[in-house]
Amino acid sequence: MANLIVVLAVVVALIVFLGNAVRVVRQQRVAIVERLGKFNRTLEPGPHLLVPVLDKVRHNLDMRENVVPFPPQGVITEDNLMVSIDSVIYFQIIDPVRAAYEAQDYIKAIEQLTMTTLRNIIGGLDLEQTLTSREEINQKLRIVLDEATGKWGIKVNRVELRAIEPPATIRDAMEKGARAERDKRASILIAEGQRQSQILSAGGEKESAILRAQGDREAAVLRAQADRQAQMLRAEGEAQAISTVFGAIHAGQPDQALLAYQYMQMLPSLAKGDANKVWIVPSELNKALEGLGSAVGSITSGIPAQASGQFTAPPKIDVQGEIEKQNAAEAAASERTMQEAIAAAQQLERPAVSAHVERPAALEAASSGTSEPAAQGGDPATNGSTAAAGPEHAEPERG
């Protein structure tokens, strides 16, 4: 029984000895070993043997990048406003020995250093700069922390300000200012839109007025040309009628008795009308009536049965033919204008040989439009039809 107890004691002592002698370090971690209270060595990841009782692992440090958020801190700006800043520090241990022995609690030290540095930086900025210069504040804070933590074996990689909270009254004022700015931009946009709309409306009204004026001008020109042609046709018709009557009278060779008879037939027409209060009796009436009382038969016997003189009727006016000629002339003018425009377009498509080459005559005619011929000599179709119909409309020789 005593031997069994001794064996069990030896086995337990051996297990305890092996448990204290063998130490396994995980990946991305470093162990600090002290021998009799003094730094001895560092243990890399993997299994290691220690001297029991003499060697002890005091620190087991994580070599990965650490992310430490700090609680919101009150900071006073240059314009005496209290803001609350919430920050995050990204750091990494690069020297585990210095990190273990240079700072008692390096995380708390970094937190206090961050607070004091933020107060120094924000104290030189007003609220507007604090809210708009976040990247600049992060850069300055990182440089200061990196310099301070370098002797601790720690490198600060990044510093981020998660939130900058101004006082509630300042937030309300900022919201009102932002709302006013948005309303201002909206009013400006609305005014700009109304301005553009009015400009476009005025431009449309101007163009429509110009087009209406051009249409009225062309309509007036066409009406004037139509009136001119109608007056010419009426004048030519009246001229031919007068020539026909005049020729018939001369060809009939009327005598004094016939003229007196016709004169008597016109007297009732002269007397018609309520406004005719005064009659004018010509002096030749007595002479004309001298032979009328003797016998009506002698008067009627003096009227010839048919015209015995030589009379040639003037040529008839072919109005339909003139209209057809005018339409043909207008169609020819339109075709000629279209061909000139096509030639001008083809000339524009060809590469220019020289910058000083004059534009072809077809392009000049196409660009000038049809208003120039009308201004110089009137409507070409009208001129052509008038010129063509000239010989036919000539006044016949009066006898």
CSV table of C-alpha atoms in Angstrom, one decimal:
chain,number,residue,atom,x,y,z
A,1,MET,CA,0.0,0.0,0.0
A,2,ALA,CA,2.8,2.4,0.8
A,3,ASN,CA,4.5,1.6,-2.5
A,4,LEU,CA,1.3,2.4,-4.4
A,5,ILE,CA,1.0,5.7,-2.8
A,6,VAL,CA,4.6,6.5,-3.6
A,7,VAL,CA,4.0,5.6,-7.3
A,8,LEU,CA,0.9,7.7,-7.5
A,9,ALA,CA,2.8,10.7,-6.0
A,10,VAL,CA,5.6,10.3,-8.5
A,11,VAL,CA,3.1,10.1,-11.4
A,12,VAL,CA,1.3,13.2,-10.2
A,13,ALA,CA,4.6,15.1,-9.8
A,14,LEU,CA,5.7,14.0,-13.3
A,15,ILE,CA,2.4,15.2,-14.8
A,16,VAL,CA,2.6,18.6,-13.0
A,17,PHE,CA,6.3,18.9,-14.1
A,18,LEU,CA,5.4,18.2,-17.7
A,19,GLY,CA,2.4,20.6,-17.6
A,20,ASN,CA,4.7,23.4,-16.4
A,21,ALA,CA,7.5,22.5,-18.7
A,22,VAL,CA,5.6,22.3,-22.0
A,23,ARG,CA,3.9,25.5,-23.3
A,24,VAL,CA,2.1,25.9,-26.6
A,25,VAL,CA,1.8,29.4,-28.2
A,26,ARG,CA,-1.0,29.9,-30.7
A,27,GLN,CA,-0.6,31.5,-34.1
A,28,GLN,CA,-0.3,35.4,-34.3
A,29,ARG,CA,0.5,35.5,-30.6
A,30,VAL,CA,3.8,36.0,-28.7
A,31,ALA,CA,4.5,34.9,-25.1
A,32,ILE,CA,6.9,36.8,-22.8
A,33,VAL,CA,8.9,34.4,-20.5
A,34,GLU,CA,10.4,35.6,-17.2
A,35,ARG,CA,13.0,33.6,-15.3
A,36,LEU,CA,13.0,34.4,-11.6
A,37,GLY,CA,11.1,37.7,-12.3
A,38,LYS,CA,13.4,38.9,-15.1
A,39,PHE,CA,12.7,38.9,-18.8
A,40,ASN,CA,14.3,35.9,-20.4
A,41,ARG,CA,12.9,35.4,-23.9
A,42,THR,CA,9.9,35.5,-26.2
A,43,LEU,CA,8.1,32.5,-27.4
A,44,GLU,CA,6.9,32.3,-31.1
A,45,PRO,CA,3.9,30.3,-32.1
A,46,GLY,CA,4.3,26.6,-31.5
A,47,PRO,CA,5.4,24.2,-28.6
A,48,HIS,CA,8.1,25.2,-26.2
A,49,LEU,CA,9.8,23.7,-23.1
A,50,LEU,CA,10.2,25.8,-19.9
A,51,VAL,CA,12.1,25.2,-16.7
A,52,PRO,CA,9.5,24.5,-14.1
A,53,VAL,CA,9.5,26.8,-11.1
A,54,LEU,CA,12.2,29.0,-12.7
A,55,ASP,CA,10.4,30.1,-15.9
A,56,LYS,CA,7.0,31.6,-16.1
A,57,VAL,CA,4.9,33.2,-18.9
A,58,ARG,CA,3.9,36.7,-17.7
A,59,HIS,CA,2.3,38.1,-20.9
A,60,ASN,CA,0.6,36.6,-23.9
A,61,LEU,CA,0.2,39.3,-26.5
A,62,ASP,CA,-1.9,39.3,-29.7
A,63,MET,CA,0.1,40.5,-32.7
A,64,ARG,CA,-2.9,41.2,-34.9
A,65,GLU,CA,-4.3,44.6,-35.6
A,66,ASN,CA,-6.6,45.7,-32.8
A,67,VAL,CA,-9.7,47.9,-33.1
A,68,VAL,CA,-10.5,49.8,-30.0
A,69,PRO,CA,-13.6,52.1,-29.9
A,70,PHE,CA,-13.5,54.9,-27.3
A,71,PRO,CA,-16.7,56.3,-25.7
A,72,PRO,CA,-17.9,59.8,-26.8
A,73,GLN,CA,-15.9,62.6,-25.4
A,74,GLY,CA,-16.9,66.2,-24.9
A,75,VAL,CA,-14.7,68.7,-26.7
A,76,ILE,CA,-15.0,72.5,-26.8
A,77,THR,CA,-14.5,74.2,-30.2
A,78,GLU,CA,-12.9,77.6,-30.8
A,79,ASP,CA,-16.3,79.3,-30.8
A,80,ASN,CA,-17.1,77.9,-27.3
A,81,LEU,CA,-19.5,75.1,-28.4
A,82,MET,CA,-19.4,71.7,-26.8
A,83,VAL,CA,-19.4,68.8,-29.2
A,84,SER,CA,-19.4,65.1,-28.5
A,85,ILE,CA,-16.8,63.0,-30.5
A,86,ASP,CA,-16.8,59.3,-30.8
A,87,SER,CA,-13.5,57.8,-32.1
A,88,VAL,CA,-12.0,54.4,-33.2
A,89,ILE,CA,-8.3,53.5,-33.0
A,90,TYR,CA,-6.7,50.9,-35.3
A,91,PHE,CA,-3.3,49.9,-33.9
A,92,GLN,CA,-0.9,46.9,-34.0
A,93,ILE,CA,1.9,45.6,-31.6
A,94,ILE,CA,5.2,45.6,-33.4
A,95,ASP,CA,7.5,45.1,-30.4
A,96,PRO,CA,5.9,42.8,-27.8
A,97,VAL,CA,8.7,43.3,-25.2
A,98,ARG,CA,8.3,47.1,-25.2
A,99,ALA,CA,4.5,46.8,-25.2
A,100,ALA,CA,4.7,44.6,-22.2
A,101,TYR,CA,7.2,46.6,-20.1
A,102,GLU,CA,7.1,50.2,-21.4
A,103,ALA,CA,3.4,50.9,-20.6
A,104,GLN,CA,1.4,49.6,-17.7
A,105,ASP,CA,-1.9,49.6,-19.7
A,106,TYR,CA,-1.2,50.7,-23.2
A,107,ILE,CA,-5.0,50.6,-24.2
A,108,LYS,CA,-5.9,53.1,-21.5
A,109,ALA,CA,-2.9,55.2,-22.3
A,110,ILE,CA,-3.9,55.4,-25.9
A,111,GLU,CA,-7.4,56.4,-24.9
A,112,GLN,CA,-6.2,59.2,-22.6
A,113,LEU,CA,-3.7,60.4,-25.3
A,114,THR,CA,-6.5,60.4,-27.9
A,115,MET,CA,-8.7,62.5,-25.6
A,116,THR,CA,-6.1,65.2,-24.9
A,117,THR,CA,-5.0,65.3,-28.6
A,118,LEU,CA,-8.6,65.7,-29.8
A,119,ARG,CA,-9.1,68.6,-27.4
A,120,ASN,CA,-6.0,70.3,-28.7
A,121,ILE,CA,-7.0,69.9,-32.3
A,122,ILE,CA,-10.7,70.7,-32.0
A,123,GLY,CA,-9.9,73.7,-29.8
A,124,GLY,CA,-8.3,75.5,-32.8
A,125,LEU,CA,-11.3,74.9,-35.1
A,126,ASP,CA,-14.8,76.3,-35.1
A,127,LEU,CA,-17.9,74.2,-35.4
A,128,GLU,CA,-18.1,74.5,-39.2
A,129,GLN,CA,-14.5,73.5,-39.7
A,130,THR,CA,-14.9,70.7,-37.2
A,131,LEU,CA,-17.8,69.2,-39.2
A,132,THR,CA,-16.2,69.7,-42.6
A,133,SER,CA,-12.5,68.8,-41.8
A,134,ARG,CA,-12.9,65.3,-40.4
A,135,GLU,CA,-10.2,63.9,-42.7
A,136,GLU,CA,-7.7,66.5,-41.6
A,137,ILE,CA,-8.5,65.9,-37.9
A,138,ASN,CA,-8.0,62.1,-38.5
A,139,GLN,CA,-4.6,62.7,-40.1
A,140,LYS,CA,-3.3,65.0,-37.3
A,141,LEU,CA,-4.6,62.7,-34.6
A,142,ARG,CA,-2.9,59.7,-36.2
A,143,ILE,CA,0.5,61.4,-36.5
A,144,VAL,CA,0.4,62.5,-32.8
A,145,LEU,CA,-0.6,59.1,-31.6
A,146,ASP,CA,1.9,57.3,-33.7
A,147,GLU,CA,4.7,59.4,-32.4
A,148,ALA,CA,3.6,58.9,-28.8
A,149,THR,CA,3.0,55.1,-29.0
A,150,GLY,CA,6.2,54.4,-30.9
A,151,LYS,CA,8.3,54.0,-27.8
A,152,TRP,CA,5.7,51.5,-26.5
A,153,GLY,CA,6.2,49.2,-29.5
A,154,ILE,CA,2.8,50.1,-30.9
A,155,LYS,CA,2.0,51.5,-34.3
A,156,VAL,CA,-1.2,53.4,-34.9
A,157,ASN,CA,-2.4,52.7,-38.4
A,158,ARG,CA,-5.7,54.7,-38.6
A,159,VAL,CA,-7.9,56.9,-36.5
A,160,GLU,CA,-11.5,57.5,-37.4
A,161,LEU,CA,-14.0,59.9,-35.9
A,162,ARG,CA,-17.3,57.9,-36.0
A,163,ALA,CA,-19.6,60.7,-35.0
A,164,ILE,CA,-19.4,64.5,-34.2
A,165,GLU,CA,-22.5,65.5,-32.3
A,166,PRO,CA,-23.1,69.2,-31.7
A,167,PRO,CA,-25.6,70.5,-29.1
A,168,ALA,CA,-29.3,70.1,-29.8
A,169,THR,CA,-29.9,73.8,-30.3
A,170,ILE,CA,-27.0,74.0,-32.8
A,171,ARG,CA,-28.4,71.0,-34.6
A,172,ASP,CA,-31.8,72.7,-34.9
A,173,ALA,CA,-30.2,75.9,-36.2
A,174,MET,CA,-28.2,73.9,-38.7
A,175,GLU,CA,-31.3,72.1,-39.8
A,176,LYS,CA,-33.1,75.4,-40.3
A,177,GLY,CA,-30.1,76.8,-42.2
A,178,ALA,CA,-30.0,73.7,-44.4
A,179,ARG,CA,-33.7,73.9,-45.0
A,180,ALA,CA,-33.5,77.5,-45.9
A,181,GLU,CA,-30.6,76.8,-48.3
A,182,ARG,CA,-32.7,74.0,-49.9
A,183,ASP,CA,-35.7,76.3,-50.2
A,184,LYS,CA,-33.4,79.0,-51.7
A,185,ARG,CA,-32.1,76.6,-54.3
A,186,ALA,CA,-35.6,75.4,-55.1
A,187,SER,CA,-36.8,79.0,-55.5
A,188,ILE,CA,-33.8,79.7,-57.8
A,189,LEU,CA,-34.6,76.6,-59.9
A,190,ILE,CA,-38.2,77.5,-60.1
A,191,ALA,CA,-37.4,81.1,-61.1
A,192,GLU,CA,-34.9,79.8,-63.7
A,193,GLY,CA,-37.5,77.4,-65.1
A,194,GLN,CA,-40.1,80.2,-65.3
A,195,ARG,CA,-37.5,82.4,-67.0
A,196,GLN,CA,-36.6,79.8,-69.5
A,197,SER,CA,-40.3,79.1,-70.1
A,198,GLN,CA,-41.0,82.8,-70.7
A,199,ILE,CA,-38.1,83.1,-73.0
A,200,LEU,CA,-39.2,80.1,-75.0
A,201,SER,CA,-42.8,81.4,-75.1
A,202,ALA,CA,-41.6,84.8,-76.2
A,203,GLY,CA,-39.5,83.2,-78.9
A,204,GLY,CA,-42.4,81.1,-80.1
A,205,GLU,CA,-44.7,84.1,-80.2
A,206,LYS,CA,-42.0,86.1,-82.1
A,207,GLU,CA,-41.6,83.3,-84.6
A,208,SER,CA,-45.3,82.8,-85.0
A,209,ALA,CA,-45.8,86.6,-85.5
A,210,ILE,CA,-43.0,86.6,-88.1
A,211,LEU,CA,-44.6,83.6,-89.9
A,212,ARG,CA,-48.1,85.3,-89.7
A,213,ALA,CA,-46.6,88.5,-91.1
A,214,GLN,CA,-44.9,86.6,-93.9
A,215,GLY,CA,-48.1,84.8,-94.6
A,216,ASP,CA,-50.1,88.0,-94.7
A,217,ARG,CA,-47.5,89.6,-96.9
A,218,GLU,CA,-47.6,86.7,-99.4
A,219,ALA,CA,-51.4,86.6,-99.2
A,220,ALA,CA,-51.5,90.4,-99.9
A,221,VAL,CA,-49.0,89.9,-102.8
A,222,LEU,CA,-51.1,87.1,-104.3
A,223,ARG,CA,-54.3,89.1,-103.8
A,224,ALA,CA,-52.7,92.1,-105.4
A,225,GLN,CA,-51.5,90.0,-108.3
A,226,ALA,CA,-55.0,88.4,-108.7
A,227,ASP,CA,-56.6,91.9,-108.6
A,228,ARG,CA,-54.1,93.1,-111.2
A,229,GLN,CA,-54.9,90.3,-113.5
A,230,ALA,CA,-58.6,90.6,-113.0
A,231,GLN,CA,-58.4,94.4,-113.7
A,232,MET,CA,-56.3,93.7,-116.7
A,233,LEU,CA,-58.8,91.2,-118.0
A,234,ARG,CA,-61.8,93.5,-117.3
A,235,ALA,CA,-60.0,96.4,-118.9
A,236,GLU,CA,-59.2,94.3,-122.0
A,237,GLY,CA,-62.8,93.0,-122.1
A,238,GLU,CA,-64.2,96.5,-121.8
A,239,ALA,CA,-61.7,97.7,-124.4
A,240,GLN,CA,-62.7,94.9,-126.8
A,241,ALA,CA,-66.4,95.6,-126.1
A,242,ILE,CA,-66.0,99.4,-126.8
A,243,SER,CA,-64.0,98.6,-129.9
A,244,THR,CA,-66.7,96.2,-131.1
A,245,VAL,CA,-69.5,98.7,-130.5
A,246,PHE,CA,-67.5,101.5,-132.0
A,247,GLY,CA,-66.7,99.4,-135.0
A,248,ALA,CA,-70.3,98.2,-135.4
A,249,ILE,CA,-71.5,101.8,-135.2
A,250,HIS,CA,-69.1,103.0,-137.9
A,251,ALA,CA,-69.8,100.0,-140.0
A,252,GLY,CA,-73.5,100.5,-139.8
A,253,GLN,CA,-73.2,104.2,-141.0
A,254,PRO,CA,-76.2,105.5,-138.9
A,255,ASP,CA,-78.0,108.6,-140.1
A,256,GLN,CA,-79.6,111.5,-138.2
A,257,ALA,CA,-83.0,109.8,-138.0
A,258,LEU,CA,-81.6,106.8,-136.2
A,259,LEU,CA,-79.7,108.9,-133.7
A,260,ALA,CA,-82.8,110.9,-133.0
A,261,TYR,CA,-84.8,107.7,-132.4
A,262,GLN,CA,-82.2,106.3,-130.1
A,263,TYR,CA,-82.1,109.6,-128.2
A,264,MET,CA,-85.9,109.4,-127.7
A,265,GLN,CA,-85.6,105.9,-126.3
A,266,MET,CA,-83.1,107.1,-123.7
A,267,LEU,CA,-85.3,109.9,-122.3
A,268,PRO,CA,-87.4,107.5,-120.0
A,269,SER,CA,-84.2,106.2,-118.5
A,270,LEU,CA,-83.0,109.6,-117.7
A,271,ALA,CA,-86.3,110.4,-116.0
A,272,LYS,CA,-86.3,107.4,-113.7
A,273,GLY,CA,-85.5,107.9,-110.0
A,274,ASP,CA,-87.0,109.8,-107.1
A,275,ALA,CA,-84.1,112.2,-106.9
A,276,ASN,CA,-84.4,113.4,-110.5
A,277,LYS,CA,-86.0,116.8,-110.0
A,278,VAL,CA,-84.4,118.7,-112.8
A,279,TRP,CA,-84.5,117.8,-116.5
A,280,ILE,CA,-81.8,119.0,-118.8
A,281,VAL,CA,-83.1,119.3,-122.4
A,282,PRO,CA,-80.3,119.7,-124.9
A,283,SER,CA,-80.6,122.3,-127.5
A,284,GLU,CA,-80.3,119.8,-130.3
A,285,LEU,CA,-83.6,118.2,-129.2
A,286,ASN,CA,-85.7,120.6,-131.3
A,287,LYS,CA,-83.7,119.8,-134.4
A,288,ALA,CA,-83.9,116.2,-133.7
A,289,LEU,CA,-87.7,116.3,-133.3
A,290,GLU,CA,-88.3,118.5,-136.4
A,291,GLY,CA,-88.8,115.5,-138.7
A,292,LEU,CA,-90.3,113.3,-136.0
A,293,GLY,CA,-93.9,114.8,-136.1
A,294,SER,CA,-94.4,114.3,-139.8
A,295,ALA,CA,-94.4,110.5,-139.9
A,296,VAL,CA,-92.9,107.8,-137.9
A,297,GLY,CA,-92.6,105.7,-141.0
A,298,SER,CA,-90.2,108.2,-142.6
A,299,ILE,CA,-87.9,107.8,-139.5
A,300,THR,CA,-88.1,104.1,-139.4
A,301,SER,CA,-87.5,103.9,-143.2
A,302,GLY,CA,-84.2,105.7,-142.6
A,303,ILE,CA,-82.9,103.0,-140.3
A,304,PRO,CA,-80.8,100.5,-142.4
A,305,ALA,CA,-81.8,96.9,-142.1
A,306,GLN,CA,-78.2,95.7,-141.7
A,307,ALA,CA,-74.8,97.1,-141.3
A,308,SER,CA,-73.2,97.8,-144.6
A,309,GLY,CA,-69.8,99.0,-143.6
A,310,GLN,CA,-66.6,97.0,-143.2
A,311,PHE,CA,-66.1,95.7,-139.6
A,312,THR,CA,-63.6,93.2,-138.1
A,313,ALA,CA,-64.3,91.9,-134.6
A,314,PRO,CA,-61.2,91.9,-132.2
A,315,PRO,CA,-59.8,88.6,-131.1
A,316,LYS,CA,-61.4,86.9,-128.1
A,317,ILE,CA,-59.5,86.7,-124.8
A,318,ASP,CA,-58.7,83.1,-123.7
A,319,VAL,CA,-58.7,83.5,-119.9
A,320,GLN,CA,-58.5,79.7,-119.3
A,321,GLY,CA,-55.4,79.6,-121.5
A,322,GLU,CA,-53.8,82.4,-119.6
A,323,ILE,CA,-54.4,80.6,-116.3
A,324,GLU,CA,-52.9,77.4,-117.7
A,325,LYS,CA,-49.9,79.3,-118.9
A,326,GLN,CA,-49.5,80.9,-115.5
A,327,ASN,CA,-49.7,77.5,-113.7
A,328,ALA,CA,-47.1,76.0,-116.2
A,329,ALA,CA,-44.8,78.9,-115.5
A,330,GLU,CA,-45.1,78.5,-111.8
A,331,ALA,CA,-44.4,74.8,-112.0
A,332,ALA,CA,-41.4,75.5,-114.1
A,333,ALA,CA,-40.1,78.0,-111.6
A,334,SER,CA,-40.6,75.6,-108.7
A,335,GLU,CA,-38.8,72.8,-110.6
A,336,ARG,CA,-35.9,75.2,-111.4
A,337,THR,CA,-35.7,76.2,-107.7
A,338,MET,CA,-35.7,72.6,-106.6
A,339,GLN,CA,-32.9,71.7,-109.1
A,340,GLU,CA,-30.8,74.6,-107.9
A,341,ALA,CA,-31.3,73.5,-104.3
A,342,ILE,CA,-30.2,70.0,-105.2
A,343,ALA,CA,-27.2,71.3,-107.0
A,344,ALA,CA,-26.3,73.5,-104.0
A,345,ALA,CA,-26.5,70.5,-101.6
A,346,GLN,CA,-24.3,68.4,-103.9
A,347,GLN,CA,-21.8,71.2,-104.1
A,348,LEU,CA,-21.7,71.4,-100.2
A,349,GLU,CA,-21.1,67.7,-99.9
A,350,ARG,CA,-18.0,67.9,-102.0
A,351,PRO,CA,-14.7,68.7,-100.2
A,352,ALA,CA,-13.7,72.3,-100.5
A,353,VAL,CA,-10.6,72.8,-102.7
A,354,SER,CA,-9.7,76.1,-101.1
A,355,ALA,CA,-11.1,78.3,-98.3
A,356,HIS,CA,-11.4,81.2,-100.7
A,357,VAL,CA,-13.4,79.5,-103.4
A,358,GLU,CA,-16.7,81.4,-104.0
A,359,ARG,CA,-20.0,79.7,-103.5
A,360,PRO,CA,-21.6,78.4,-106.8
A,361,ALA,CA,-24.4,80.4,-108.3
A,362,ALA,CA,-26.8,77.6,-107.5
A,363,LEU,CA,-26.0,77.9,-103.8
A,364,GLU,CA,-26.4,81.7,-103.9
A,365,ALA,CA,-29.8,81.3,-105.6
A,366,ALA,CA,-30.9,78.7,-103.2
A,367,SER,CA,-29.8,80.6,-100.1
A,368,SER,CA,-31.3,83.9,-101.3
A,369,GLY,CA,-34.7,82.2,-101.7
A,370,THR,CA,-37.5,83.2,-104.0
A,371,SER,CA,-38.1,86.7,-102.5
A,372,GLU,CA,-35.4,88.4,-104.6
A,373,PRO,CA,-37.0,87.7,-108.0
A,374,ALA,CA,-40.4,88.7,-106.6
A,375,ALA,CA,-38.9,92.0,-105.3
A,376,GLN,CA,-37.1,92.8,-108.5
A,377,GLY,CA,-39.7,92.0,-111.1
A,378,GLY,CA,-42.8,90.6,-109.3
A,379,ASP,CA,-44.0,87.0,-109.6
A,380,PRO,CA,-42.0,85.3,-112.5
A,381,ALA,CA,-45.0,83.2,-113.3
A,382,THR,CA,-47.2,86.3,-113.6
A,383,ASN,CA,-44.6,88.1,-115.7
A,384,GLY,CA,-44.2,85.1,-117.9
A,385,SER,CA,-47.9,84.7,-118.4
A,386,THR,CA,-48.4,88.4,-119.0
A,387,ALA,CA,-45.6,88.5,-121.5
A,388,ALA,CA,-46.9,85.4,-123.3
A,389,ALA,CA,-50.3,86.8,-123.5
A,390,GLY,CA,-49.2,90.2,-124.6
A,391,PRO,CA,-49.8,89.8,-128.3
A,392,GLU,CA,-53.2,88.4,-127.8
A,393,HIS,CA,-54.2,91.1,-125.4
A,394,ALA,CA,-53.0,94.0,-127.6
A,395,GLU,CA,-55.7,96.5,-128.2
A,396,PRO,CA,-56.9,96.3,-131.7
A,397,GLU,CA,-56.6,99.3,-134.0
A,398,ARG,CA,-59.6,101.6,-133.7
A,399,GLY,CA,-61.1,103.0,-136.9
